[in-house]
Coordinates of C-alpha atoms in Angstrom, one line a residue:
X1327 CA 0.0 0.0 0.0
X1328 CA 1.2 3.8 -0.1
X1329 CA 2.3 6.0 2.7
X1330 CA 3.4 9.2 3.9
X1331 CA 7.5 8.2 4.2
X1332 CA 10.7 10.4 5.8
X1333 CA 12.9 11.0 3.2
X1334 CA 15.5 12.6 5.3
X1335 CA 15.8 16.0 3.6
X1336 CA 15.6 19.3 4.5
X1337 CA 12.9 21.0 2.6
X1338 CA 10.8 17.8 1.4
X1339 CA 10.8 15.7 4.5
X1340 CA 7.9 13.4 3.4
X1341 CA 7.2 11.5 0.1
X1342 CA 4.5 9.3 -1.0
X1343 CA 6.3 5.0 -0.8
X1344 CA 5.1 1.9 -1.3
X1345 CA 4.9 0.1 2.6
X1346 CA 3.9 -3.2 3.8
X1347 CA 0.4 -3.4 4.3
X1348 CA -0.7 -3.5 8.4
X1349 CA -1.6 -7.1 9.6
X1350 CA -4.5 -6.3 12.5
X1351 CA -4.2 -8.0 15.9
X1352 CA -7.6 -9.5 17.1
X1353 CA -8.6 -6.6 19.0
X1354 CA -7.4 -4.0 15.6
X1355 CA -9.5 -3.2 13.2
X1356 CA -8.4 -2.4 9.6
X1357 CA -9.5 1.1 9.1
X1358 CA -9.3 2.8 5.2
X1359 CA -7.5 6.4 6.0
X1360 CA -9.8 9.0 3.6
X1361 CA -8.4 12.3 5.8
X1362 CA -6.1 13.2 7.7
X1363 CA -4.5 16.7 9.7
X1364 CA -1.0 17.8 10.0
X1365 CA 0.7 18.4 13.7
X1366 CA 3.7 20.0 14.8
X1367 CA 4.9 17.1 16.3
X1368 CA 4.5 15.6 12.3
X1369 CA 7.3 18.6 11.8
X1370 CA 9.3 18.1 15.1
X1371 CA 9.6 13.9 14.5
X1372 CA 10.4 14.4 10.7
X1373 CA 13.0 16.6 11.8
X1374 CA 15.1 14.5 13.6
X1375 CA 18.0 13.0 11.4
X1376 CA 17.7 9.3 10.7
X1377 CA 14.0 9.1 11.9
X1378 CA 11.7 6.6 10.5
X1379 CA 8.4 8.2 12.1
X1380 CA 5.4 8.2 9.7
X1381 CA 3.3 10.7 10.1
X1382 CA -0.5 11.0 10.8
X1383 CA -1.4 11.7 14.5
X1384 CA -5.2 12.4 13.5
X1385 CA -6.9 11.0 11.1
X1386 CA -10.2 9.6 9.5
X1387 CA -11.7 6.9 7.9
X1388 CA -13.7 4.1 7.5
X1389 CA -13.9 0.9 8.9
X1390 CA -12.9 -2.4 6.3
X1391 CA -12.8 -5.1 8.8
X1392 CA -13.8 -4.9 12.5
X1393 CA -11.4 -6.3 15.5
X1394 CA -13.1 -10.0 16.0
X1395 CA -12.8 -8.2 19.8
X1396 CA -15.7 -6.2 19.0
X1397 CA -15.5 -2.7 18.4
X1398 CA -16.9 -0.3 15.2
X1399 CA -18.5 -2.3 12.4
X1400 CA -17.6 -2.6 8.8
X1401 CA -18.6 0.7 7.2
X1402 CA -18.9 2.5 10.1
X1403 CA -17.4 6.4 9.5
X1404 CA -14.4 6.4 12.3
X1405 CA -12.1 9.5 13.9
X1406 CA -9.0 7.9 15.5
X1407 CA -6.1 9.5 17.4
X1408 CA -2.6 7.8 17.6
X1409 CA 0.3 9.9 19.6
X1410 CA 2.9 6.9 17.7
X1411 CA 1.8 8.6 14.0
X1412 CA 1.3 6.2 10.9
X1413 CA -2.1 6.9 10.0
X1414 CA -0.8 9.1 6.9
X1415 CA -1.5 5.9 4.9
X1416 CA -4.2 4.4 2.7
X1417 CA -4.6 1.8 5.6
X1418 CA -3.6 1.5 9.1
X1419 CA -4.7 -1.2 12.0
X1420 CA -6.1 0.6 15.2
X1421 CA -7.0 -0.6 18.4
X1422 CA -10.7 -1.0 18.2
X1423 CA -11.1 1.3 21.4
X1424 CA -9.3 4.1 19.9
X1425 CA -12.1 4.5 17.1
X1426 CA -14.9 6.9 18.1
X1427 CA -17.8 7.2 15.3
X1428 CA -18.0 10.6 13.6
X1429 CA -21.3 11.8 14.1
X1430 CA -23.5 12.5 10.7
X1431 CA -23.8 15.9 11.0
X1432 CA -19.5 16.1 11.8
X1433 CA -17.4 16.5 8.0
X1434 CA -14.6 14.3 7.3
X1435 CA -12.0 17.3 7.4
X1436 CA -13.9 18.8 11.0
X1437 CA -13.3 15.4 12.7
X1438 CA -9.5 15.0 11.6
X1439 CA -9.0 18.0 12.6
X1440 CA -10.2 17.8 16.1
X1441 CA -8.2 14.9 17.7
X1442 CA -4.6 16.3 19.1
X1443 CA -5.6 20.1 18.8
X1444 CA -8.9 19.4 20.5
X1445 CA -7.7 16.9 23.5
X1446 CA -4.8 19.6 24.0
X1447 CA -7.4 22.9 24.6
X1448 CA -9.7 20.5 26.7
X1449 CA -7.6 19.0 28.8
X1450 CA -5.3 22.4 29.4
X1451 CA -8.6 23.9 30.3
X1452 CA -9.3 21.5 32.5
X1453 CA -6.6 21.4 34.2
X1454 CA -6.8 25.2 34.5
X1455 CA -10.1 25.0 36.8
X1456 CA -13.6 26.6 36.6
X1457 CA -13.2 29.3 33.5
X1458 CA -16.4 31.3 34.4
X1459 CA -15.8 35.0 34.5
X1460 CA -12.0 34.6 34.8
X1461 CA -9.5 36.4 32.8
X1462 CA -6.7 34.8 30.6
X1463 CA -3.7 35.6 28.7
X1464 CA -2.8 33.1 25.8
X1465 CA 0.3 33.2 23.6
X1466 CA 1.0 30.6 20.7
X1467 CA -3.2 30.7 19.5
X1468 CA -2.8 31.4 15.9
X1469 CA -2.3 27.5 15.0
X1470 CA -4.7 24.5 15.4
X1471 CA -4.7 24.0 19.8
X1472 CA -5.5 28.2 20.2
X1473 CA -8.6 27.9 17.7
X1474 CA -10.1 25.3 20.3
X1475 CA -8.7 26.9 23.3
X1476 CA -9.8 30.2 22.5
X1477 CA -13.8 28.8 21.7
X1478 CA -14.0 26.2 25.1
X1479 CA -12.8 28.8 27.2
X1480 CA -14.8 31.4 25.6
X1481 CA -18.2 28.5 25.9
X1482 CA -17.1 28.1 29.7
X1483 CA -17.2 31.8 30.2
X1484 CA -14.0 33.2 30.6
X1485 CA -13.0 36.7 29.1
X1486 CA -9.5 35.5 26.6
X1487 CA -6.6 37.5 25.0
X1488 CA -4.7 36.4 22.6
X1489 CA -1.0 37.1 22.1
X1490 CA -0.1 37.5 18.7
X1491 CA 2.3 38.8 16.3
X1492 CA 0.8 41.2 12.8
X1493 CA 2.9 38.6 11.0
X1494 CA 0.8 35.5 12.3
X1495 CA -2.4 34.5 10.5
X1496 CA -4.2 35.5 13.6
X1497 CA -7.5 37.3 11.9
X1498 CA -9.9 34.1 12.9
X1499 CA -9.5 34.6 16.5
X1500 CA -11.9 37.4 17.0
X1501 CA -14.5 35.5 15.4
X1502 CA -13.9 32.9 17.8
X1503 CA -14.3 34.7 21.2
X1504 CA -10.9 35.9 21.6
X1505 CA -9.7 39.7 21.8
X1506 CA -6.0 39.9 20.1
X1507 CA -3.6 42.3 20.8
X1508 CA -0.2 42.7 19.4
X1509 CA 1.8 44.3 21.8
X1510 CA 2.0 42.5 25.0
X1511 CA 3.3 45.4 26.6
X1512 CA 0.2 47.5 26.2
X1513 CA -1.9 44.9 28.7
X1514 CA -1.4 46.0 32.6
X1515 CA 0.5 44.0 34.9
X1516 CA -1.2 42.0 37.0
X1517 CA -4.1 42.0 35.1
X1518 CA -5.1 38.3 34.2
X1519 CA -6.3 35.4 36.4
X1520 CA -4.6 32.5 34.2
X1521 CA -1.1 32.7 32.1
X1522 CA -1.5 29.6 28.6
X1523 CA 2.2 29.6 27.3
X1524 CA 2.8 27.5 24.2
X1525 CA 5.8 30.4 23.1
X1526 CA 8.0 30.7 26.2
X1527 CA 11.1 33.0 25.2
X1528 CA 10.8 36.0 26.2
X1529 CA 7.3 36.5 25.1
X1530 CA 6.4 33.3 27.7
X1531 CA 8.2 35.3 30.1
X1532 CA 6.4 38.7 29.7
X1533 CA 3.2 36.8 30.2
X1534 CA 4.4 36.1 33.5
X1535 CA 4.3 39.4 34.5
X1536 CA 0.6 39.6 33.4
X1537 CA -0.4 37.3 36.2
X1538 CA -2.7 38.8 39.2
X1539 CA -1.7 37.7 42.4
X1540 CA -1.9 34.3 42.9
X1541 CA -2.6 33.0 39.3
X1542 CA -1.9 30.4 37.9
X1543 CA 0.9 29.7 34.9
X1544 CA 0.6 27.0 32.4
X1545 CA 2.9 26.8 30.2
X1546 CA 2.4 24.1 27.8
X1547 CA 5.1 24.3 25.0
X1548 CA 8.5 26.5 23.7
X1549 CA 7.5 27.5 19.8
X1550 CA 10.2 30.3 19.9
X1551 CA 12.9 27.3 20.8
X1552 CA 14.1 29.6 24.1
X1553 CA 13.4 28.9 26.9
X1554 CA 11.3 31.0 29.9
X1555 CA 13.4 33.3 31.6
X1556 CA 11.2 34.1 35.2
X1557 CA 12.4 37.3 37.6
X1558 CA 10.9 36.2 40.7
X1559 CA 11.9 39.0 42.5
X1560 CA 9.8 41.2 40.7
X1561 CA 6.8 38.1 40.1
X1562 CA 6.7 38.4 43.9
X1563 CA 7.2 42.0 44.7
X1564 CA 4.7 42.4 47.5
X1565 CA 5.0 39.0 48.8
X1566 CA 2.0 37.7 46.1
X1567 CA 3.1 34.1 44.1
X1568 CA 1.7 32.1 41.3
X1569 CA 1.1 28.4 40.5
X1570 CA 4.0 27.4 37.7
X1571 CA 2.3 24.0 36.0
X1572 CA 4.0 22.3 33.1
X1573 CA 1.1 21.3 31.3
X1574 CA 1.5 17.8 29.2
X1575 CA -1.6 16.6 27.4
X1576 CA -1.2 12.7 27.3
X1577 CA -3.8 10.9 28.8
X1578 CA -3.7 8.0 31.4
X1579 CA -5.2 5.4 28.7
X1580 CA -6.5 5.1 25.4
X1581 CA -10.1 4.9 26.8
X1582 CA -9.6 8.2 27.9
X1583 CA -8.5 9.6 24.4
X1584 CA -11.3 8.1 23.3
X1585 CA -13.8 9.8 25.5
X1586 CA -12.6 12.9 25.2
X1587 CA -12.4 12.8 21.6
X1588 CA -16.2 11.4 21.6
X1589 CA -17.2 14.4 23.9
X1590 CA -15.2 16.4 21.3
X1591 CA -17.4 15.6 18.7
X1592 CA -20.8 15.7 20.1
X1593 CA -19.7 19.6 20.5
X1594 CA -19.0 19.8 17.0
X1595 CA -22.6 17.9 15.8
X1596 CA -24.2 20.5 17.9
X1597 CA -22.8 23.4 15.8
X1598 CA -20.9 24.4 19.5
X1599 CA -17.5 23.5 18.1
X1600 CA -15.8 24.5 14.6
X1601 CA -12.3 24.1 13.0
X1602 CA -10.6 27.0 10.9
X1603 CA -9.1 24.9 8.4
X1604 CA -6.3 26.6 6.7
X1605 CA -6.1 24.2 3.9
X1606 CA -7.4 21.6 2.3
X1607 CA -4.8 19.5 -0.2
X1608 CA -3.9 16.0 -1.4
X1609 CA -1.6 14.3 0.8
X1610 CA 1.2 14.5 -2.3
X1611 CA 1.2 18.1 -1.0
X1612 CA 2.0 17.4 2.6
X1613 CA 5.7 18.0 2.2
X1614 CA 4.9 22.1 0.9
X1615 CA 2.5 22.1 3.9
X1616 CA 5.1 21.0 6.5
X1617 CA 7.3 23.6 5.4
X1618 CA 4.3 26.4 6.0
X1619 CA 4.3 25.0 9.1
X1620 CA 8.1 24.9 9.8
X1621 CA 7.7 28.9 9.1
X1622 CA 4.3 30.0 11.2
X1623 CA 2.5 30.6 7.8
X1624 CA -0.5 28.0 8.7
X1625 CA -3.6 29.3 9.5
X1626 CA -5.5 26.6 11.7
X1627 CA -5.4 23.3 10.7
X1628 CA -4.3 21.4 7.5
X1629 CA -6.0 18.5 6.3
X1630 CA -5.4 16.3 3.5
X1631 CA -7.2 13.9 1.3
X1632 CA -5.9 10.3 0.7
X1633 CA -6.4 8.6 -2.7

């Protein structure tokens, strides 16, 4: 069958090959891959010299031959989530508890675009606490985890400023609940309840300073490759402190994935939930779009059609 492979160079790191096809355990099912969405870590893990990664995190498709452990059924319209990638392929075996059914209503490209993005902003806001009527500060929203942030927090109730640079394709955020401003320097100190840092550098550690007294830090990722540089003599001037939390997203089991994923999707069939989908290609593009990505250029998700 064909694949998304690493080729190893700079510039063009994936090409379509020929692979083995997957042989399915008993409790696999064999899945047809029709979508699937591009994620950083797709970048980060071609990246690497040497790597044999295949990419596809999130994906969807439909199911050729249920797991004799039950599961789906043949047919049957599936999202699926896998953290180890390969599902950039016209067929990959899945653990019949990772599938979750994409409801009618949910497109093809809306569910492969949810999975990673989606469990990221629920679970960060989660962890974050009761949203209602408190203030945050978000850096790093202009990609595929802020458009979901920005619209659960919003949902929950929380007032949220985005951090984001004129250069960034930042112009869907307002739409999605989200006040933007472009100089972090022009918001007060002390201003915000909660600190969401995907950016770190020096921008990560600006935020900091944006923190009322007692709030709470979550920083959740380094985009700008430096790391957070914190003056806690000035954070605590006045004897006030924060909460510093690393944030990582990965869940305790893939039952858990799962449910999230599902509760996901019931937001999106009820019109609650939407994806800004930058683009829309073949996947003999995916290369081109993983060098948009490489320079900040994409604008929500990417998702790609496979033949």
């Amino acid at each position: 069958m064909r694949a998304l492979i690493p080729t190893g160079r700079t510039g063009h790191l994936v090409d379509i090959g020929e692979v083995e096809s997957p042989q399915t355990a008993p409790d696999e099912a064999l899945v047809r891959i029709t979508h699937f969405s591009l994620n950083r870590p797709d970048f980060l893990y071609l990246s690497n010299p040497g790597t044999s990664y295949r990419p596809g995190i999130d994906a969807v498709g439909v199911v050729e031959r249920a797991a004799t452990a039950g599961g789906p059924t043949p047919g049957s319209r599936v999202a699926l989530h896998l953290p180890a990638g390969g599902a950039a392929a016209q067929y990959a075996a899945v653990p019949a508890r990772r599938l979750v059914p994409v409801p009618d209503t949910v497109s093809c490209e809306l569910a492969a675009a949810l999975p990673l993005a989606g469990l990221v902003a629920r679970r960060l806001l989660a962890r974050a606490g009761a949203l209602d009527g408190r203030t945050i500060l978000a850096t790093g929203m202009s990609g595929g985890v802020g458009q979901f942030v920005v619209q659960l927090a919003a949902a929950e109730g929380a007032r949220i400023t985005a951090v984001a640079a004129t250069s960034e394709p930042w112009h869907h955020l307002p739409d999605l609940g989200a006040a933007v401003t472009h100089d972090i320097e022009t918001l007060a100190d002390g201003s915000f309840d909660i600190v969401l840092d995907s950016v770190a550098g020096p921008l990560g550690s600006t935020a900091a300073r944006k923190l009322a007294p007692g709030g709470l830090f979550l920083w959740f990722g380094q985009a700008s490759s430096r790391p957070l540089t914190l003056d806690f003599f000035t954070l605590f001037e006045g004897g006030q402190g924060l909460t510093l939390h690393h944030f990582v997203y990965l869940a305790a089991d893939d039952h858990q994935d799962a449910d999230d994923l599902a509760a996901l999707l019931e937001l999106a069939a009820q019109g609650r939930l939407r994806a800004e989908i930058g683009h829309r290609a073949h996947w003999s593009h995916t290369a081109a779009l993983l060098e948009e990505m490489a320079h900040g250029r994409l604008r929500g998700k990417a998702v790609l059609t496979v033949d």
